[in-house]
Short mmCIF file of C-alpha atoms in Angstrom, two decimals:
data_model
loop_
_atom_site.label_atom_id
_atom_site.label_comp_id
_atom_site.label_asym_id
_atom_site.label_seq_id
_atom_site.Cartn_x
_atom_site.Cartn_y
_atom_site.Cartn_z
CA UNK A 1 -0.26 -7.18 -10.10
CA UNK A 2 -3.69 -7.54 -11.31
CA UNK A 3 -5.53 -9.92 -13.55
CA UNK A 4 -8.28 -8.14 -16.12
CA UNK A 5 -11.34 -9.77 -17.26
CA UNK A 6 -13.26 -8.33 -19.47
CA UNK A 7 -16.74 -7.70 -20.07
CA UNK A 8 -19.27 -10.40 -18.52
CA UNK A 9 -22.43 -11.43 -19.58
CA UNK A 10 -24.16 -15.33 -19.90
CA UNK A 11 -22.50 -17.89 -21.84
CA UNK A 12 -23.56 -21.14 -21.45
CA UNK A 13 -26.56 -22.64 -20.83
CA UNK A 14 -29.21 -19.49 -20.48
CA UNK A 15 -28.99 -19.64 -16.62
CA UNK A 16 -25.58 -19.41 -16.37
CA UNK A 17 -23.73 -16.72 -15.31
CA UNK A 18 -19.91 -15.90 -16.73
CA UNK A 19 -18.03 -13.20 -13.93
CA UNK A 20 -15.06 -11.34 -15.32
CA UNK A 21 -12.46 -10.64 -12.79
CA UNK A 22 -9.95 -8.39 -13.97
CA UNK A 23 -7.11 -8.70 -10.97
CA UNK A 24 -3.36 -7.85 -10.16
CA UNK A 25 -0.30 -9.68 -10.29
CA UNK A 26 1.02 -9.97 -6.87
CA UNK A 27 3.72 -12.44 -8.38
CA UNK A 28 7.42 -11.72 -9.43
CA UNK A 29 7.77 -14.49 -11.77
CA UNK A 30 5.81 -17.26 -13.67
CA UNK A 31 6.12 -19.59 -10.47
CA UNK A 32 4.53 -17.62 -8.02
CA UNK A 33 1.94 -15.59 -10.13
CA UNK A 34 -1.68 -14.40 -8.87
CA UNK A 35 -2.63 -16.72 -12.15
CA UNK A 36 -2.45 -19.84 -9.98
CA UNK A 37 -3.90 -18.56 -6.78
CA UNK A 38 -6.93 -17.49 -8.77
CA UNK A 39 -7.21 -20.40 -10.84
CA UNK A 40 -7.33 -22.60 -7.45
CA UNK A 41 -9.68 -20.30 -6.18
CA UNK A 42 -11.84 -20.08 -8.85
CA UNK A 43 -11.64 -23.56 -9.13
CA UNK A 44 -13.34 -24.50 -5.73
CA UNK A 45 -15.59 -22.02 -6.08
CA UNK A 46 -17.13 -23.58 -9.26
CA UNK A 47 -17.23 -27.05 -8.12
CA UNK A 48 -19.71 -25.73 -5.63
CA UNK A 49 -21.74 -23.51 -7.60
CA UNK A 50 -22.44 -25.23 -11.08
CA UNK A 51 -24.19 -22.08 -12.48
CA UNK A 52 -21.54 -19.44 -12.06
CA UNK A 53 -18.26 -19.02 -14.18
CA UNK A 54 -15.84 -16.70 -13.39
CA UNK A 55 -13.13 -15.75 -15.69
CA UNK A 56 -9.77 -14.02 -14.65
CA UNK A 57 -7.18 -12.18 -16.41
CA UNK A 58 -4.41 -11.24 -15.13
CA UNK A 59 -2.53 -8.18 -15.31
CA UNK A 60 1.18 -6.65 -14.42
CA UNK A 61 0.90 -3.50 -11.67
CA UNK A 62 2.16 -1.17 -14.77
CA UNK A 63 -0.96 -2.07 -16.50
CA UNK A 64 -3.67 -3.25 -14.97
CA UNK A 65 -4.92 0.35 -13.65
CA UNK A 66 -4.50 1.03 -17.68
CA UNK A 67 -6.46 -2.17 -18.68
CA UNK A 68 -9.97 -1.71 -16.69
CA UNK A 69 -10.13 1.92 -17.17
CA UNK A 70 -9.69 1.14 -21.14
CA UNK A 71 -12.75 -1.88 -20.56
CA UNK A 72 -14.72 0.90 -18.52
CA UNK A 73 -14.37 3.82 -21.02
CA UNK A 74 -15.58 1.29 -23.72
CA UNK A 75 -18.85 0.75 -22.41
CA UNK A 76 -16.92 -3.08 -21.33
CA UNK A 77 -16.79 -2.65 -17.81
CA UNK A 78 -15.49 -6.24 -15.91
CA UNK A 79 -17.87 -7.49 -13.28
CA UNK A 80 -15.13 -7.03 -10.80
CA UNK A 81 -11.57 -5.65 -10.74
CA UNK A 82 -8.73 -5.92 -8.15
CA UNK A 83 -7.27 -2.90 -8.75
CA UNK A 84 -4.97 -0.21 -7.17
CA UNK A 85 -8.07 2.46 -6.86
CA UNK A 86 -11.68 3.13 -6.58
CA UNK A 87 -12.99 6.40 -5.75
CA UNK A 88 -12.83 7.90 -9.23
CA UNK A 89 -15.73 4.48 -10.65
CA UNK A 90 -17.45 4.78 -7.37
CA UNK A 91 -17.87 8.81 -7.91
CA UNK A 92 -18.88 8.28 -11.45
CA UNK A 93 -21.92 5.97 -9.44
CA UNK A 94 -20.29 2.79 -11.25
CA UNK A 95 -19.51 0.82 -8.19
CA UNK A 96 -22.00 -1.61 -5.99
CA UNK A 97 -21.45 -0.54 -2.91
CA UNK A 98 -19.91 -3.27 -0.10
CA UNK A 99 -23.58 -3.73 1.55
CA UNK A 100 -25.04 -4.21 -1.69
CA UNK A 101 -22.92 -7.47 -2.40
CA UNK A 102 -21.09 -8.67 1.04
CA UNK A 103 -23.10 -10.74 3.46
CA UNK A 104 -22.96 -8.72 7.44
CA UNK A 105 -20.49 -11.16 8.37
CA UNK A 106 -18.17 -10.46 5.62
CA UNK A 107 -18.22 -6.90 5.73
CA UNK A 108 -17.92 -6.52 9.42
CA UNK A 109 -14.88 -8.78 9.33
CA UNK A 110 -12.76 -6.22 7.98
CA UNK A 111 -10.41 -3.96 9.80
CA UNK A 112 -12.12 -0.99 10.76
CA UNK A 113 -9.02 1.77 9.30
CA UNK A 114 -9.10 -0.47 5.97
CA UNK A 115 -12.84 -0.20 5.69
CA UNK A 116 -12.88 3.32 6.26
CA UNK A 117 -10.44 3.90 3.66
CA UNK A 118 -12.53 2.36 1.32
CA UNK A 119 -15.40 4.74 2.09
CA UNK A 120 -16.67 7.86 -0.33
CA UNK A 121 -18.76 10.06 2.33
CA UNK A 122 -18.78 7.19 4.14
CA UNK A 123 -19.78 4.54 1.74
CA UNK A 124 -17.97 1.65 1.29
CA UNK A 125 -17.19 1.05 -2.21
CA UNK A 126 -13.63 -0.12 -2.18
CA UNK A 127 -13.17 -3.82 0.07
CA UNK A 128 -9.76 -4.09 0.73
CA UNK A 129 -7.81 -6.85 -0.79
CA UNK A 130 -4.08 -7.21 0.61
CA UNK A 131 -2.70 -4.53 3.13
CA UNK A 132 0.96 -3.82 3.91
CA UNK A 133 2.46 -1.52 6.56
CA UNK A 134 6.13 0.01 6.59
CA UNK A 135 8.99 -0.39 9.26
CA UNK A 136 12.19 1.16 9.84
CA UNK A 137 14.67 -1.57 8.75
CA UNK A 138 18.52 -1.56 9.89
CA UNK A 139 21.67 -3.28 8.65
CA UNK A 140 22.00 -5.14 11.99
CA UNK A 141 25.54 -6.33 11.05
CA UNK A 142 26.63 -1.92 10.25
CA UNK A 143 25.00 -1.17 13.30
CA UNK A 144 27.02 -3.55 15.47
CA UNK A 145 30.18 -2.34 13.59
CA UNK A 146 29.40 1.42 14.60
CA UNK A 147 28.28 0.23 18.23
CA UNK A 148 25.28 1.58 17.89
CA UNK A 149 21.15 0.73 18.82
CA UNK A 150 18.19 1.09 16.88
CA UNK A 151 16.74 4.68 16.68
CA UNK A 152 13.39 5.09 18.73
CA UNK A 153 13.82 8.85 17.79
CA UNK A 154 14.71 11.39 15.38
CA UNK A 155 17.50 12.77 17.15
CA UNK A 156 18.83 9.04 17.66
CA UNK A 157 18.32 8.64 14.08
CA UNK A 158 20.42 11.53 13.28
CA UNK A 159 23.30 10.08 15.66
CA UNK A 160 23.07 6.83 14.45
CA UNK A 161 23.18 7.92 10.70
CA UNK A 162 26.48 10.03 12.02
CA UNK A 163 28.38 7.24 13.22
CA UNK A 164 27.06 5.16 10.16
CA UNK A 165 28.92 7.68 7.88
CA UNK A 166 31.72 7.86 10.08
CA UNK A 167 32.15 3.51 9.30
CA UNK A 168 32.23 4.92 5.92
CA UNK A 169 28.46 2.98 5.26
CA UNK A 170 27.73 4.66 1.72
CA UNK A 171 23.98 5.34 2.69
CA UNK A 172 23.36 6.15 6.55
CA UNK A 173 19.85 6.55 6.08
CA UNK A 174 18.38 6.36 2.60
CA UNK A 175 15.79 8.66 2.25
CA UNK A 176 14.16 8.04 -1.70
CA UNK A 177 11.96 11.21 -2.86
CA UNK A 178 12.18 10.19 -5.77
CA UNK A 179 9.09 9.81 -8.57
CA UNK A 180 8.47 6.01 -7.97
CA UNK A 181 7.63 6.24 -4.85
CA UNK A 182 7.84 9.86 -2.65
CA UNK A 183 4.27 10.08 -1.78
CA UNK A 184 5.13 6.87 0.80
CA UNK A 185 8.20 8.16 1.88
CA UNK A 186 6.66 11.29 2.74
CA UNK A 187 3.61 10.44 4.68
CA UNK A 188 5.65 7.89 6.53
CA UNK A 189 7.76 11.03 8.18
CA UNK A 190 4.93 13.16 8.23
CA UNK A 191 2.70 10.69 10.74
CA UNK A 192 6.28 10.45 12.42
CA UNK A 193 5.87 14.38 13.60
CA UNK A 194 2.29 14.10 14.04
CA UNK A 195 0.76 15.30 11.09
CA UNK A 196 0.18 13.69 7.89
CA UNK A 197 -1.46 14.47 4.68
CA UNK A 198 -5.18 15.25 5.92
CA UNK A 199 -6.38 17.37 8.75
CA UNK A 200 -8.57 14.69 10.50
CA UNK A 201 -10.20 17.48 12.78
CA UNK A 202 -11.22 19.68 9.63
CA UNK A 203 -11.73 16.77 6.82
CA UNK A 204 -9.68 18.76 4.49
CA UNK A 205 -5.92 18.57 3.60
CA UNK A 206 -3.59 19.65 5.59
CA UNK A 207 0.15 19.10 3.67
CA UNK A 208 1.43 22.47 4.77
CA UNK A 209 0.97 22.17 8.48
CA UNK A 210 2.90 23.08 11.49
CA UNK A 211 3.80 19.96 12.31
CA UNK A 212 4.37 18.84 8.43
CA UNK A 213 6.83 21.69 8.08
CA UNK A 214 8.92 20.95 11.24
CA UNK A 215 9.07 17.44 9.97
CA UNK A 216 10.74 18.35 6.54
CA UNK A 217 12.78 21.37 7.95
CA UNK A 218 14.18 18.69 10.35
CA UNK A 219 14.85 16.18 7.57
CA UNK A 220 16.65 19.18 5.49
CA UNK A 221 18.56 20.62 8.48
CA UNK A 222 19.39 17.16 10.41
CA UNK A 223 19.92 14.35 7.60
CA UNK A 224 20.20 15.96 4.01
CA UNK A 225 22.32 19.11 4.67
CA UNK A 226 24.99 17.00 6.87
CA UNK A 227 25.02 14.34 3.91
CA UNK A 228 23.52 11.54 6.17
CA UNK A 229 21.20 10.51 3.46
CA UNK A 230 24.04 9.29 0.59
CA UNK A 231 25.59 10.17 -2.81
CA UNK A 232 21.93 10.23 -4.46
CA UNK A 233 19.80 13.63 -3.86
CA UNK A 234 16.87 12.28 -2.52
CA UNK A 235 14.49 13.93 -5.12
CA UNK A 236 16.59 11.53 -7.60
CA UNK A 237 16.73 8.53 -5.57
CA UNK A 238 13.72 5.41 -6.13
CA UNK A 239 12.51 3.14 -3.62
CA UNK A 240 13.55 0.27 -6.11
CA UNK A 241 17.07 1.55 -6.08
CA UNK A 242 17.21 1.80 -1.94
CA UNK A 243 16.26 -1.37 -1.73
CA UNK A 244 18.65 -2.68 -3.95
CA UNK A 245 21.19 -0.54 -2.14
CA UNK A 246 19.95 -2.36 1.67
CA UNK A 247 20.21 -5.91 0.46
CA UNK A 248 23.83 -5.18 -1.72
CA UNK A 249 24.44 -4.06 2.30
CA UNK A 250 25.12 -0.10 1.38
CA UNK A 251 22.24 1.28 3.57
CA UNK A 252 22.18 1.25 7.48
CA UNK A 253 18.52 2.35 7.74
CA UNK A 254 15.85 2.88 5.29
CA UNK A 255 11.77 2.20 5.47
CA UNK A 256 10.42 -0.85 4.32
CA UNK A 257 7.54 -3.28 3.49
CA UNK A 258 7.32 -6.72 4.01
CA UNK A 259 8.99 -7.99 0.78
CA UNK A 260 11.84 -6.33 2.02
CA UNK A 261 12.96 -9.11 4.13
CA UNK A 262 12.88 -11.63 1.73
CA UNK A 263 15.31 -9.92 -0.70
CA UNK A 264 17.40 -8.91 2.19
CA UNK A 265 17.81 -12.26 3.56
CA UNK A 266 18.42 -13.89 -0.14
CA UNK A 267 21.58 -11.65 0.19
CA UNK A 268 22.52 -12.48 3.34
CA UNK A 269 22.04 -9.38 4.95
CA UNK A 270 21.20 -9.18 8.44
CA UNK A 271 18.53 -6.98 9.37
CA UNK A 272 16.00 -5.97 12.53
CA UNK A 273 13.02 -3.84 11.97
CA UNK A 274 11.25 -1.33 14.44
CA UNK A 275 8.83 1.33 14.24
CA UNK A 276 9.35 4.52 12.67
CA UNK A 277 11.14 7.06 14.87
CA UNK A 278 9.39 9.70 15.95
CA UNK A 279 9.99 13.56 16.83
CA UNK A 280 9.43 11.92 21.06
CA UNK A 281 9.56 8.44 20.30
CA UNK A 282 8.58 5.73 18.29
CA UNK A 283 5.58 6.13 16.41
CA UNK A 284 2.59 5.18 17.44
CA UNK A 285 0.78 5.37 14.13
CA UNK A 286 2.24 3.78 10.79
CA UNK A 287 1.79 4.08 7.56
CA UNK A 288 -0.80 1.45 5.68
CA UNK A 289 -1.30 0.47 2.32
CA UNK A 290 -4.16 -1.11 0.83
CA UNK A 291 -5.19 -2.24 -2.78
CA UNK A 292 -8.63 -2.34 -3.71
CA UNK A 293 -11.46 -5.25 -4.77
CA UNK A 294 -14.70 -3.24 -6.63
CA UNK A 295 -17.73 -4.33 -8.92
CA UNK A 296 -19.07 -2.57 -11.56
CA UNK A 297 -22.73 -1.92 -11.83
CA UNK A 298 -22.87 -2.16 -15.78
CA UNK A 299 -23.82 -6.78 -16.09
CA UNK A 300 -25.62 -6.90 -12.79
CA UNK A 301 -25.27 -9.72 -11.38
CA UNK A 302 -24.97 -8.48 -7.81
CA UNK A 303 -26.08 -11.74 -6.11
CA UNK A 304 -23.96 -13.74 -8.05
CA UNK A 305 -20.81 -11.55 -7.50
CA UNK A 306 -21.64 -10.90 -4.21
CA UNK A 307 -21.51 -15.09 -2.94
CA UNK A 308 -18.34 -15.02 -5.25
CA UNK A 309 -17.06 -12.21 -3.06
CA UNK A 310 -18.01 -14.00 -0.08
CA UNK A 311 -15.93 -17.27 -0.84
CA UNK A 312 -13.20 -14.98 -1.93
CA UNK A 313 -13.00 -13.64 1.88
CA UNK A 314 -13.30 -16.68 3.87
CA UNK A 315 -10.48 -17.30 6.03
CA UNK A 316 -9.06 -19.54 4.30
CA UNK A 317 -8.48 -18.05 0.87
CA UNK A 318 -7.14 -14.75 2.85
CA UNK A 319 -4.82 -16.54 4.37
CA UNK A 320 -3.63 -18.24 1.87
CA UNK A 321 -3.38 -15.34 -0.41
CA UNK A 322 -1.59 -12.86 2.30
CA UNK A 323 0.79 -16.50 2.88
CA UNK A 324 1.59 -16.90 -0.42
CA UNK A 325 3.01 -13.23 -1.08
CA UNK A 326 3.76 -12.02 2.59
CA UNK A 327 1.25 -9.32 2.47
CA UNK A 328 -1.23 -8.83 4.98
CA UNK A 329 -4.29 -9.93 6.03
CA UNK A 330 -7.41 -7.45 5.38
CA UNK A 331 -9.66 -9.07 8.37
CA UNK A 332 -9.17 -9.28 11.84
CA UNK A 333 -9.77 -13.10 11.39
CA UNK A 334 -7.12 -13.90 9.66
CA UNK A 335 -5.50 -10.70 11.39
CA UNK A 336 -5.74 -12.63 14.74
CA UNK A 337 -4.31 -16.11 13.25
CA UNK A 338 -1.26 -14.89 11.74
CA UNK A 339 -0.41 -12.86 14.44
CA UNK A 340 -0.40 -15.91 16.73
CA UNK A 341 0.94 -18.49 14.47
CA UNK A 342 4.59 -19.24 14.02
CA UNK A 343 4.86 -19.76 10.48
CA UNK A 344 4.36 -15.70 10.40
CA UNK A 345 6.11 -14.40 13.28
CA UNK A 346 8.61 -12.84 10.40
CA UNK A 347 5.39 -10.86 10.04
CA UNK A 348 4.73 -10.19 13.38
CA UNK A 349 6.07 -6.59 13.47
CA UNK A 350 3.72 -5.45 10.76
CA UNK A 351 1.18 -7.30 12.08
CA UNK A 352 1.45 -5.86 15.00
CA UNK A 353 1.59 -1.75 13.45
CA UNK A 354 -1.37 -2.62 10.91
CA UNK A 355 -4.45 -1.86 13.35
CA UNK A 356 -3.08 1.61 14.05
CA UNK A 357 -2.25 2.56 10.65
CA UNK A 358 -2.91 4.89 8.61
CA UNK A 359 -3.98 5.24 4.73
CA UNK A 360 -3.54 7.05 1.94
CA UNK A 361 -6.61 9.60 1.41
CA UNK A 362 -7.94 6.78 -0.86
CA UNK A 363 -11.65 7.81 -0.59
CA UNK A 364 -10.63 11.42 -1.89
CA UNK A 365 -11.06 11.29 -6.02
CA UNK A 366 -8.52 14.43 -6.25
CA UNK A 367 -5.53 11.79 -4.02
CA UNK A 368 -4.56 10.53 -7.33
CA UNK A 369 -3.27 14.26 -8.61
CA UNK A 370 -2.45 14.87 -5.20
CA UNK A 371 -0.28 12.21 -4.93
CA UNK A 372 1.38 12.56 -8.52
CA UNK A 373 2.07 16.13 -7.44
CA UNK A 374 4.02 15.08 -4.10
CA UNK A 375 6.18 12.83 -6.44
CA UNK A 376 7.11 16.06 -8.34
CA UNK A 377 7.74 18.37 -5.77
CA UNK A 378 9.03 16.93 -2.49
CA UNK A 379 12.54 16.20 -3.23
CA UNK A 380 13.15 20.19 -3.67
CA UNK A 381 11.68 20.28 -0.29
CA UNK A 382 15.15 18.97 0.74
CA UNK A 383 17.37 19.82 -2.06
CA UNK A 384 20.36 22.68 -1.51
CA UNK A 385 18.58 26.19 -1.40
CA UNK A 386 14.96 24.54 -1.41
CA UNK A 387 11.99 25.54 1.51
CA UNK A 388 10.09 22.77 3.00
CA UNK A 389 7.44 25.58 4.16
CA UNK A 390 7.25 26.59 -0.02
CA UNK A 391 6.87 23.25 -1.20
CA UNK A 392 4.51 22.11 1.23
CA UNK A 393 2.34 25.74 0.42
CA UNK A 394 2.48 24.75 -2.92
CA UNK A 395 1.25 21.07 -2.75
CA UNK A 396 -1.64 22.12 -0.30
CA UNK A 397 -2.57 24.71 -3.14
CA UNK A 398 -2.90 22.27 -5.64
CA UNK A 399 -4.64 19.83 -3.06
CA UNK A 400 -7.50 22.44 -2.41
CA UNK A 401 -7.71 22.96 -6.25
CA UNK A 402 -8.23 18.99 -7.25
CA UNK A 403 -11.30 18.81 -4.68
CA UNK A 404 -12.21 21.77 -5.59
CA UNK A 405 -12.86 20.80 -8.82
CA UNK A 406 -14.70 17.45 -7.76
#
């Protein structure tokens, strides 16, 4: 979902500058691409600043990644790129860093867990562009035909997936380990338990803790052995295909982000969301997502790029943005309007989990193998005759290898 610029340098007159902007596609077709949101933006931003150009290509999710690390490796690098992660450019000391380019105002506007995330040894390199957090959906029109409640924890969970296969609901609770998508999956059930990819207290990972292994032994022993989770093996089963499976009305509970309810509702399926059960009780921390604005070092420019910056997070433009594609806002500005305004009350659950989420290990240059490992492995974590404790060993091994090799 990201547009890719190009190099930049001066065109023009010999005091203007040309930005390249190399950004994601947050669109799913022609109507509603990123293409028009940034050419409005950029529009008003040039009307106001007669010296500065900025041009913006845009770029599918598949390929935009691809696109600026092709630019970068060719000595091309685009002023800025919005982008699906940092920490590798800013390791490789490519990257302004936020303070270099964002005025105080700007920078202190953003939510403190999404600013931290975007922190290597606690610089900020990575400003957070759109945010999302996930929610246990439910089929509310299955769950009234069972006579059953929303889970608030696991063992409800269990019960309700029980009498869901008992209606003869095809997928009770859909639980997709597979490659698209595991790493989200995972972490979501792992805060659940308490524990979670990192080891907060030690700064380190922490995938085969206590906690971590409970988690997945009880998702082995509670939903996958007593076929509660459907006729795909979760290691084989993508997020793309569960959701397809909610809103054709075969799934009575699955975790979801805020798109979610727009393809549900287009297929008339009835749905409620609440938080992710937990081992106790709900849980109190969720999982967040956040994709990533950076500037390269290579054209300078930093003055220029940073006012462009600046216009690009003014309330307005956020909102608009996080509006126009039901994500959600990155500053507690615009954090605070949506969560009082009706037009987004549809919003207002995720809204409401987004201050006490929590992130991928962004910042961490060795999450990307970390994360392409989880996709791998985790599914055997739950398949017939697999370990959770073995596969969680194994994916803290290779963990402590990646940053050992930073």
């Amino acid at each position: 979902m990201t547009a890719v610029l190009g190099g930049c340098g001066l065109t023009g007159g010999s005091d203007e500058v040309t930005l390249r902007l190399v950004a994601a596609d947050y669109g799913d077709s022609a109507a509603n691409s990123s293409r028009k949101y940034w050419d409005s933006l950029v529009e008003a931003y040039e009307k106001d600043h007669p010296g500065v150009r900025v041009e913006v290509s845009v770029h599918s999710w598949t390929e935009v990644d691809r696109k600026v690390k092709e630019m970068v490796d060719a000595g091309k690098a685009p002023d800025l790129a919005q982008i699906g992660a940092y920490a590798d450019y800013a390791k490789a000391g490519e990257l302004y860093t936020a303070s270099e380019l964002l005025s105080i105002t700007t920078q202190a506007d953003f939510l403190s867990q999404l600013a931290a995330a975007g922190a290597v040894n606690g610089t900020q390199y990575g400003m957070p562009f759109a945010s999302s957090t996930r929610l246990l959906f439910y089929n509310k029109s299955l769950f009234e035909q069972a006579g059953i409640t929303p889970p608030e924890t696991w063992e409800e969970l269990a019960a309700d997936a029980e009498a869901l296969k008992a209606g003869g609901v095809k997928y009770p609770y859909a639980l997709p380990l597979g490659p698209e998508e595991a790493q989200a999956e995972t972490m979501q059930w792992l805060l659940s338990g308490g524990g979670g990819y990192t080891d907060t207290n030690a700064g380190t990972y922490g995938i085969d803790s206590a906690e971590n292994v409970e988690t997945f032994d009880w998702l082995k022993d509670e939903l996958v052995d007593k076929e509660l989770t459907g006729p795909v093996a979760p290691a084989s089963l993508n997020r793309a295909d569960a959701f397809k499976a909610f809103t054709d009305g075969d799934v009575g509970m699955l975790n979801g982000h805020p798109s979610l309810m727009k393809a549900a509702a287009a297929k008339g399926v009835k749905f409620g969301m609440v938080p992710m059960p937990g081992a106790d009780g709900p849980s109190r921390i969720s999982m967040g997502v956040a994709d990533w604005m950076m500037a390269f070092k290579q054209n300078g420019h930093a003055e220029e790029i940073g006012d462009f910056l600046d216009f690009v997070y003014d309330d307005e433009n956020v909102l608009a943005f996080s509006r126009e594609y039901d994500l959600l806002p990155v500053t507690n500005s615009v954090w605070d309007t949506m969560s009082s305004a009706k037009e987004d009350a549809d919003l207002g659950p995720f809204l409401k989990a987004l201050p006490a989420s929590e992130l991928y290990p962004v910042g961490r240059t060795s999450w990307a193998a970390v994360s392409a490992a989880v996709k791998e492995k985790i599914g055997k974590a739950v398949a017939p005759g697999g370990s959770p404790s073995t596969v969680l060993r194994e994916l803290q091994v290779t963990a402590v290898a990646q940053e050992s090799a930073e």
